């Protein structure tokens, strides 16, 4: 017919900590991958709704239990046959988050023609299927790709690059050698930003057993001041200590926590490189790209580069330009570039 529906492509980065969405007409949003539930009936009256998602969770109120459906403890990305209820809960939470973000962006699902979702790289097939189930509720022809691949596609480096995606739950390392990355060539290290937060919290409490603070405060400070330097400037913060406000130098605990990811990153890179010949290794070492929130930690790039040079002689480590949207942007480029017949075959398969 004459009436052509508007074609909209969407790229989604479904991260453990944050979800970012970018559209082909330049709308974008980033929200916590979290859902807040009122703790009791009073809390229900205060919040005035059953669930809270989006920006309202950036500084969650004490009335809420905050659930992060993709975080390691909550969900190990397996379809547990016996635990269908957990799975349903996670599905509906993720759906809520995506639904909310789409609404905030003013997207009508009917106009979405292509959608690519980036997921943690070694997400086993059941997990990818799981995310696909969520994605298909938003867009019937959604496809799922490993997050580091989306990042690589977005920056235009499909070969001679090693993507190191440092997320909240894991560090995913993906060698790009000119083909679609195979699961076995990727390395996942089971540590990340959440482990750093725990370490910072522990060393703070060791220093000040009577300190009271919130998890989101720790995460925010880390995102602002995170550094792997041994020495550094003071990071003065007011915390409640033994019931009274007290100025505390947060720096040492912060830097010690951030240094936790150094060795795992370097070891993971070694592991990802070991199965390649010398020429390929050299090419990969020439462009190591740090992505994800953890990649932004001050001094990490220089430190990793130094460690690799000790072993391999040459190495270049760079940070991805816009880490919040790098994955979503790459997913969008994939969605736009993918030939129409690919989407048609998906439609007929659906």
CSV table of C-alpha atoms in Angstrom, one decimal:
chain,number,residue,atom,x,y,z
A,1,UNK,CA,0.0,0.0,0.0
A,2,UNK,CA,0.9,3.7,-0.1
A,3,UNK,CA,1.2,3.9,3.6
A,4,UNK,CA,4.7,3.0,4.6
A,5,UNK,CA,5.2,2.5,8.3
A,6,UNK,CA,8.1,4.3,9.8
A,7,UNK,CA,11.1,2.0,10.1
A,8,UNK,CA,13.0,2.4,13.3
A,9,UNK,CA,16.2,0.5,14.2
A,10,UNK,CA,17.1,0.0,17.9
A,11,UNK,CA,20.4,-1.0,19.6
A,12,UNK,CA,20.3,-2.2,23.2
A,13,UNK,CA,23.1,-2.9,25.6
A,14,UNK,CA,21.6,-5.0,28.4
A,15,UNK,CA,24.3,-4.8,31.1
A,16,UNK,CA,24.4,-6.2,34.6
A,17,UNK,CA,24.4,-2.7,36.0
A,18,UNK,CA,23.0,-0.4,33.3
A,19,UNK,CA,20.9,-0.7,30.2
A,20,UNK,CA,21.5,1.6,27.3
A,21,UNK,CA,19.3,2.1,24.3
A,22,UNK,CA,20.0,4.0,21.1
A,23,UNK,CA,17.7,4.5,18.1
A,24,UNK,CA,18.3,5.2,14.4
A,25,UNK,CA,16.7,8.6,14.8
A,26,UNK,CA,19.2,9.6,17.5
A,27,UNK,CA,17.2,9.1,20.7
A,28,UNK,CA,19.0,7.5,23.6
A,29,UNK,CA,18.6,6.6,27.2
A,30,UNK,CA,20.6,4.8,29.9
A,31,UNK,CA,18.9,3.5,33.0
A,32,UNK,CA,19.9,1.1,35.9
A,33,UNK,CA,19.2,-2.5,35.1
A,34,UNK,CA,17.2,-2.7,38.3
A,35,UNK,CA,13.7,-2.7,39.6
A,36,UNK,CA,12.6,-1.3,43.0
A,37,UNK,CA,9.8,-3.0,45.0
A,38,UNK,CA,8.2,-1.3,48.0
A,39,UNK,CA,9.3,-3.1,51.2
A,40,UNK,CA,5.9,-3.1,53.0
A,41,UNK,CA,2.4,-1.4,52.9
A,42,UNK,CA,3.7,1.9,54.1
A,43,UNK,CA,6.4,1.9,51.5
A,44,UNK,CA,3.7,1.1,48.9
A,45,UNK,CA,1.9,4.2,49.9
A,46,UNK,CA,5.0,6.3,49.8
A,47,UNK,CA,6.0,5.2,46.4
A,48,UNK,CA,2.5,5.0,45.1
A,49,UNK,CA,3.2,2.1,42.8
A,50,UNK,CA,4.1,-1.6,42.7
A,51,UNK,CA,7.5,-1.2,41.0
A,52,UNK,CA,9.9,1.6,40.4
A,53,UNK,CA,12.3,1.6,37.3
A,54,UNK,CA,14.5,4.0,35.5
A,55,UNK,CA,16.0,7.3,36.8
A,56,UNK,CA,14.0,7.0,40.1
A,57,UNK,CA,16.5,4.3,41.0
A,58,UNK,CA,19.6,6.4,40.6
A,59,UNK,CA,19.1,7.4,44.2
A,60,UNK,CA,16.7,4.7,45.5
A,61,UNK,CA,14.7,5.6,48.6
A,62,UNK,CA,14.8,3.4,51.7
A,63,UNK,CA,11.2,2.3,51.0
A,64,UNK,CA,12.5,0.1,48.2
A,65,UNK,CA,14.1,-3.3,47.8
A,66,UNK,CA,16.2,-2.9,44.7
A,67,UNK,CA,16.5,-6.0,42.6
A,68,UNK,CA,19.1,-6.3,39.9
A,69,UNK,CA,17.8,-9.1,37.7
A,70,UNK,CA,21.1,-9.7,35.9
A,71,UNK,CA,23.5,-9.5,38.8
A,72,UNK,CA,25.5,-12.6,39.6
A,73,UNK,CA,23.8,-13.5,42.8
A,74,UNK,CA,20.3,-13.0,41.5
A,75,UNK,CA,20.7,-14.8,38.2
A,76,UNK,CA,23.4,-17.0,36.9
A,77,UNK,CA,22.0,-16.9,33.4
A,78,UNK,CA,20.9,-20.5,33.5
A,79,UNK,CA,17.5,-21.8,32.7
A,80,UNK,CA,17.0,-23.8,35.9
A,81,UNK,CA,14.2,-26.2,35.0
A,82,UNK,CA,13.1,-26.5,38.6
A,83,UNK,CA,13.1,-22.8,39.1
A,84,UNK,CA,10.8,-21.5,36.5
A,85,UNK,CA,9.4,-18.9,38.9
A,86,UNK,CA,12.8,-17.2,39.3
A,87,UNK,CA,13.1,-17.1,35.6
A,88,UNK,CA,9.6,-15.6,35.1
A,89,UNK,CA,10.4,-12.9,37.7
A,90,UNK,CA,13.7,-12.1,35.9
A,91,UNK,CA,11.9,-12.0,32.5
A,92,UNK,CA,9.2,-9.7,33.7
A,93,UNK,CA,11.7,-7.4,35.5
A,94,UNK,CA,13.9,-7.1,32.4
A,95,UNK,CA,10.7,-6.5,30.3
A,96,UNK,CA,9.7,-3.8,32.7
A,97,UNK,CA,13.0,-2.0,32.4
A,98,UNK,CA,13.0,-2.2,28.5
A,99,UNK,CA,9.4,-1.2,28.4
A,100,UNK,CA,9.9,1.8,30.6
A,101,UNK,CA,12.9,2.9,28.6
A,102,UNK,CA,11.1,2.6,25.3
A,103,UNK,CA,8.2,4.6,26.7
A,104,UNK,CA,10.5,7.3,28.0
A,105,UNK,CA,12.0,7.5,24.5
A,106,UNK,CA,8.6,7.8,23.0
A,107,UNK,CA,9.0,4.6,20.9
A,108,UNK,CA,6.0,2.8,19.7
A,109,UNK,CA,6.9,-0.9,19.4
A,110,UNK,CA,5.0,-1.2,16.2
A,111,UNK,CA,7.5,1.0,14.4
A,112,UNK,CA,10.6,-1.0,15.4
A,113,UNK,CA,11.7,-2.9,12.4
A,114,UNK,CA,15.2,-4.1,13.5
A,115,UNK,CA,16.6,-4.6,17.0
A,116,UNK,CA,20.0,-5.9,18.1
A,117,UNK,CA,20.7,-6.6,21.8
A,118,UNK,CA,24.2,-7.0,23.2
A,119,UNK,CA,24.6,-9.5,26.1
A,120,UNK,CA,27.6,-10.5,28.2
A,121,UNK,CA,29.9,-12.3,25.9
A,122,UNK,CA,30.0,-15.9,27.0
A,123,UNK,CA,26.3,-15.9,27.9
A,124,UNK,CA,25.6,-19.5,27.2
A,125,UNK,CA,23.0,-20.3,24.6
A,126,UNK,CA,20.2,-20.8,27.1
A,127,UNK,CA,21.0,-17.4,28.5
A,128,UNK,CA,21.0,-15.8,25.0
A,129,UNK,CA,17.7,-17.5,24.3
A,130,UNK,CA,16.5,-16.0,27.6
A,131,UNK,CA,17.5,-12.5,26.6
A,132,UNK,CA,16.0,-13.1,23.2
A,133,UNK,CA,12.6,-13.9,24.9
A,134,UNK,CA,12.8,-10.5,26.6
A,135,UNK,CA,13.9,-8.7,23.4
A,136,UNK,CA,11.2,-10.3,21.3
A,137,UNK,CA,8.5,-8.9,23.6
A,138,UNK,CA,9.8,-5.5,22.7
A,139,UNK,CA,10.6,-6.2,19.0
A,140,UNK,CA,9.5,-9.5,17.4
A,141,UNK,CA,12.6,-9.7,15.2
A,142,UNK,CA,15.2,-9.0,17.9
A,143,UNK,CA,18.6,-10.7,17.7
A,144,UNK,CA,21.2,-11.2,20.3
A,145,UNK,CA,25.0,-10.7,19.9
A,146,UNK,CA,27.9,-10.7,22.4
A,147,UNK,CA,28.4,-7.3,23.9
A,148,UNK,CA,32.2,-7.0,23.0
A,149,UNK,CA,31.3,-7.8,19.3
A,150,UNK,CA,28.8,-4.9,19.4
A,151,UNK,CA,31.5,-2.6,20.7
A,152,UNK,CA,33.9,-3.7,18.0
A,153,UNK,CA,31.3,-3.2,15.3
A,154,UNK,CA,30.5,0.2,16.6
A,155,UNK,CA,34.1,1.4,16.5
A,156,UNK,CA,34.7,-0.3,13.1
A,157,UNK,CA,37.3,-2.7,14.2
A,158,UNK,CA,36.2,-6.2,13.2
A,159,UNK,CA,39.8,-7.5,12.9
A,160,UNK,CA,43.1,-6.8,14.7
A,161,UNK,CA,41.5,-5.7,17.9
A,162,UNK,CA,41.0,-7.2,21.4
A,163,UNK,CA,38.0,-6.0,23.2
A,164,UNK,CA,38.1,-6.0,27.0
A,165,UNK,CA,34.6,-5.3,28.3
A,166,UNK,CA,34.7,-4.7,32.0
A,167,UNK,CA,31.2,-4.8,33.4
A,168,UNK,CA,29.7,-5.0,36.8
A,169,UNK,CA,29.5,-8.8,36.8
A,170,UNK,CA,32.2,-10.0,34.6
A,171,UNK,CA,35.2,-9.1,32.5
A,172,UNK,CA,34.6,-10.3,28.9
A,173,UNK,CA,37.5,-10.5,26.6
A,174,UNK,CA,36.9,-11.0,22.9
A,175,UNK,CA,39.6,-11.2,20.2
A,176,UNK,CA,38.4,-9.8,16.9
A,177,UNK,CA,40.2,-11.6,14.0
A,178,UNK,CA,37.9,-10.7,11.1
A,179,UNK,CA,35.1,-13.3,11.8
A,180,UNK,CA,32.1,-13.5,14.0
A,181,UNK,CA,33.6,-14.3,17.4
A,182,UNK,CA,33.3,-18.0,18.5
A,183,UNK,CA,32.3,-18.7,22.0
A,184,UNK,CA,35.5,-20.7,22.6
A,185,UNK,CA,37.8,-17.8,21.5
A,186,UNK,CA,36.3,-15.5,24.2
A,187,UNK,CA,37.4,-15.4,27.8
A,188,UNK,CA,35.2,-14.5,30.7
A,189,UNK,CA,36.6,-13.6,34.1
A,190,UNK,CA,34.2,-13.9,36.9
A,191,UNK,CA,35.0,-10.6,38.5
A,192,UNK,CA,34.0,-7.0,37.8
A,193,UNK,CA,32.6,-3.8,39.2
A,194,UNK,CA,30.4,-5.5,41.8
A,195,UNK,CA,33.5,-7.3,43.3
A,196,UNK,CA,35.3,-3.9,43.4
A,197,UNK,CA,32.3,-2.4,45.3
A,198,UNK,CA,32.4,-5.2,47.8
A,199,UNK,CA,36.2,-4.8,48.3
A,200,UNK,CA,35.8,-1.0,48.8
A,201,UNK,CA,33.0,-1.6,51.3
A,202,UNK,CA,35.1,-4.2,53.2
A,203,UNK,CA,38.1,-2.0,53.5
A,204,UNK,CA,36.0,1.0,54.6
A,205,UNK,CA,34.4,-1.1,57.3
A,206,UNK,CA,37.8,-2.4,58.4
A,207,UNK,CA,39.0,1.2,58.8
A,208,UNK,CA,35.7,2.4,60.3
A,209,UNK,CA,33.6,-0.5,61.7
A,210,UNK,CA,30.8,1.9,62.8
A,211,UNK,CA,30.4,3.6,59.4
A,212,UNK,CA,27.0,3.6,57.8
A,213,UNK,CA,26.6,4.1,54.0
A,214,UNK,CA,24.7,2.9,51.0
A,215,UNK,CA,25.8,0.7,48.2
A,216,UNK,CA,24.8,3.3,45.6
A,217,UNK,CA,27.1,5.9,47.3
A,218,UNK,CA,30.0,3.5,46.9
A,219,UNK,CA,29.3,2.8,43.3
A,220,UNK,CA,28.9,6.5,42.5
A,221,UNK,CA,32.2,7.5,44.2
A,222,UNK,CA,34.0,4.7,42.3
A,223,UNK,CA,32.6,5.9,39.0
A,224,UNK,CA,33.8,9.4,39.7
A,225,UNK,CA,37.1,8.9,41.5
A,226,UNK,CA,38.1,5.3,40.7
A,227,UNK,CA,41.8,4.9,40.1
A,228,UNK,CA,44.4,2.1,40.2
A,229,UNK,CA,47.2,4.4,41.4
A,230,UNK,CA,48.8,3.4,44.7
A,231,UNK,CA,49.1,7.1,45.8
A,232,UNK,CA,46.5,9.6,45.0
A,233,UNK,CA,44.6,12.7,46.2
A,234,UNK,CA,42.2,12.7,49.1
A,235,UNK,CA,38.6,11.9,48.3
A,236,UNK,CA,36.8,13.4,51.2
A,237,UNK,CA,33.3,12.2,51.9
A,238,UNK,CA,30.9,12.8,54.8
A,239,UNK,CA,29.6,9.5,56.2
A,240,UNK,CA,27.7,8.6,59.3
A,241,UNK,CA,30.2,7.1,61.7
A,242,UNK,CA,29.0,5.9,65.1
A,243,UNK,CA,25.8,7.9,64.6
A,244,UNK,CA,27.5,11.2,63.7
A,245,UNK,CA,28.6,12.8,60.5
A,246,UNK,CA,32.4,12.5,59.9
A,247,UNK,CA,34.7,13.5,57.0
A,248,UNK,CA,36.4,10.4,55.7
A,249,UNK,CA,39.2,10.0,53.2
A,250,UNK,CA,37.8,7.5,50.8
A,251,UNK,CA,40.8,7.4,48.6
A,252,UNK,CA,42.9,4.5,49.9
A,253,UNK,CA,39.9,2.1,50.1
A,254,UNK,CA,38.8,3.2,46.6
A,255,UNK,CA,42.2,2.7,45.0
A,256,UNK,CA,42.8,-0.6,46.7
A,257,UNK,CA,39.4,-1.9,45.5
A,258,UNK,CA,40.0,-0.7,41.9
A,259,UNK,CA,43.3,-2.5,41.9
A,260,UNK,CA,41.4,-5.8,42.3
A,261,UNK,CA,40.6,-5.9,38.6
A,262,UNK,CA,44.2,-5.3,37.4
A,263,UNK,CA,45.5,-8.9,37.5
A,264,UNK,CA,42.3,-10.5,36.3
A,265,UNK,CA,42.3,-8.2,33.2
A,266,UNK,CA,45.9,-9.0,32.4
A,267,UNK,CA,45.5,-12.7,33.0
A,268,UNK,CA,42.4,-12.8,30.9
A,269,UNK,CA,44.2,-11.1,28.0
A,270,UNK,CA,47.0,-13.6,28.3
A,271,UNK,CA,44.5,-16.4,28.1
A,272,UNK,CA,42.7,-14.9,25.1
A,273,UNK,CA,46.0,-14.5,23.2
A,274,UNK,CA,47.6,-17.9,23.9
A,275,UNK,CA,45.9,-19.8,21.1
A,276,UNK,CA,47.0,-17.4,18.3
A,277,UNK,CA,50.1,-17.4,16.2
A,278,UNK,CA,52.8,-14.7,16.7
A,279,UNK,CA,51.6,-12.4,13.8
A,280,UNK,CA,48.0,-12.5,15.0
A,281,UNK,CA,49.0,-11.9,18.6
A,282,UNK,CA,51.0,-8.9,17.5
A,283,UNK,CA,48.1,-7.5,15.6
A,284,UNK,CA,45.7,-8.0,18.5
A,285,UNK,CA,48.2,-6.4,21.0
A,286,UNK,CA,48.4,-3.4,18.7
A,287,UNK,CA,44.8,-2.5,19.5
A,288,UNK,CA,43.5,-3.5,22.9
A,289,UNK,CA,40.2,-1.6,23.6
A,290,UNK,CA,38.9,-1.2,27.2
A,291,UNK,CA,35.1,-0.9,27.2
A,292,UNK,CA,32.5,-1.0,29.9
A,293,UNK,CA,32.4,1.1,33.1
A,294,UNK,CA,35.4,-0.6,34.6
A,295,UNK,CA,37.5,0.3,31.6
A,296,UNK,CA,37.2,3.9,32.6
A,297,UNK,CA,39.1,3.5,35.9
A,298,UNK,CA,41.9,6.0,36.0
A,299,UNK,CA,45.3,4.6,35.1
A,300,UNK,CA,44.0,1.1,34.2
A,301,UNK,CA,44.9,1.4,30.5
A,302,UNK,CA,48.5,2.5,31.2
A,303,UNK,CA,49.0,-0.2,33.8
A,304,UNK,CA,47.7,-3.0,31.6
A,305,UNK,CA,49.8,-1.7,28.7
A,306,UNK,CA,52.9,-1.8,31.0
A,307,UNK,CA,52.2,-5.4,32.1
A,308,UNK,CA,51.7,-6.6,28.6
A,309,UNK,CA,54.9,-4.9,27.3
A,310,UNK,CA,56.9,-6.8,29.9
A,311,UNK,CA,55.7,-10.1,28.4
A,312,UNK,CA,55.2,-9.3,24.7
A,313,UNK,CA,57.4,-6.2,24.1
A,314,UNK,CA,54.8,-4.3,22.2
A,315,UNK,CA,51.2,-3.4,23.2
A,316,UNK,CA,48.8,-0.5,22.8
A,317,UNK,CA,45.8,-0.1,25.1
A,318,UNK,CA,43.1,2.5,24.6
A,319,UNK,CA,39.7,3.3,26.2
A,320,UNK,CA,36.6,3.2,24.1
A,321,UNK,CA,35.4,6.8,23.4
A,322,UNK,CA,31.9,6.8,24.9
A,323,UNK,CA,31.7,3.9,27.2
A,324,UNK,CA,28.1,4.4,28.3
A,325,UNK,CA,26.7,4.0,24.8
A,326,UNK,CA,29.5,2.2,23.0
A,327,UNK,CA,27.8,-1.2,23.1
A,328,UNK,CA,24.3,0.1,22.3
A,329,UNK,CA,25.7,2.3,19.5
A,330,UNK,CA,27.4,-0.8,17.9
A,331,UNK,CA,24.2,-2.9,18.3
A,332,UNK,CA,22.4,-0.1,16.5
A,333,UNK,CA,24.9,0.0,13.6
A,334,UNK,CA,24.6,-3.8,13.3
A,335,UNK,CA,20.8,-3.4,13.2
A,336,UNK,CA,21.0,-0.8,10.5
A,337,UNK,CA,23.6,-2.5,8.4
A,338,UNK,CA,22.1,-6.0,8.5
A,339,UNK,CA,20.7,-6.8,5.1
A,340,UNK,CA,16.9,-6.8,4.7
A,341,UNK,CA,16.8,-10.5,3.7
A,342,UNK,CA,18.4,-11.4,7.0
A,343,UNK,CA,15.4,-9.7,8.9
A,344,UNK,CA,13.0,-11.4,6.5
A,345,UNK,CA,14.4,-14.8,7.2
A,346,UNK,CA,14.1,-14.1,10.9
A,347,UNK,CA,10.5,-13.0,10.4
A,348,UNK,CA,9.6,-16.2,8.6
A,349,UNK,CA,11.4,-18.2,11.3
A,350,UNK,CA,9.6,-16.4,14.1
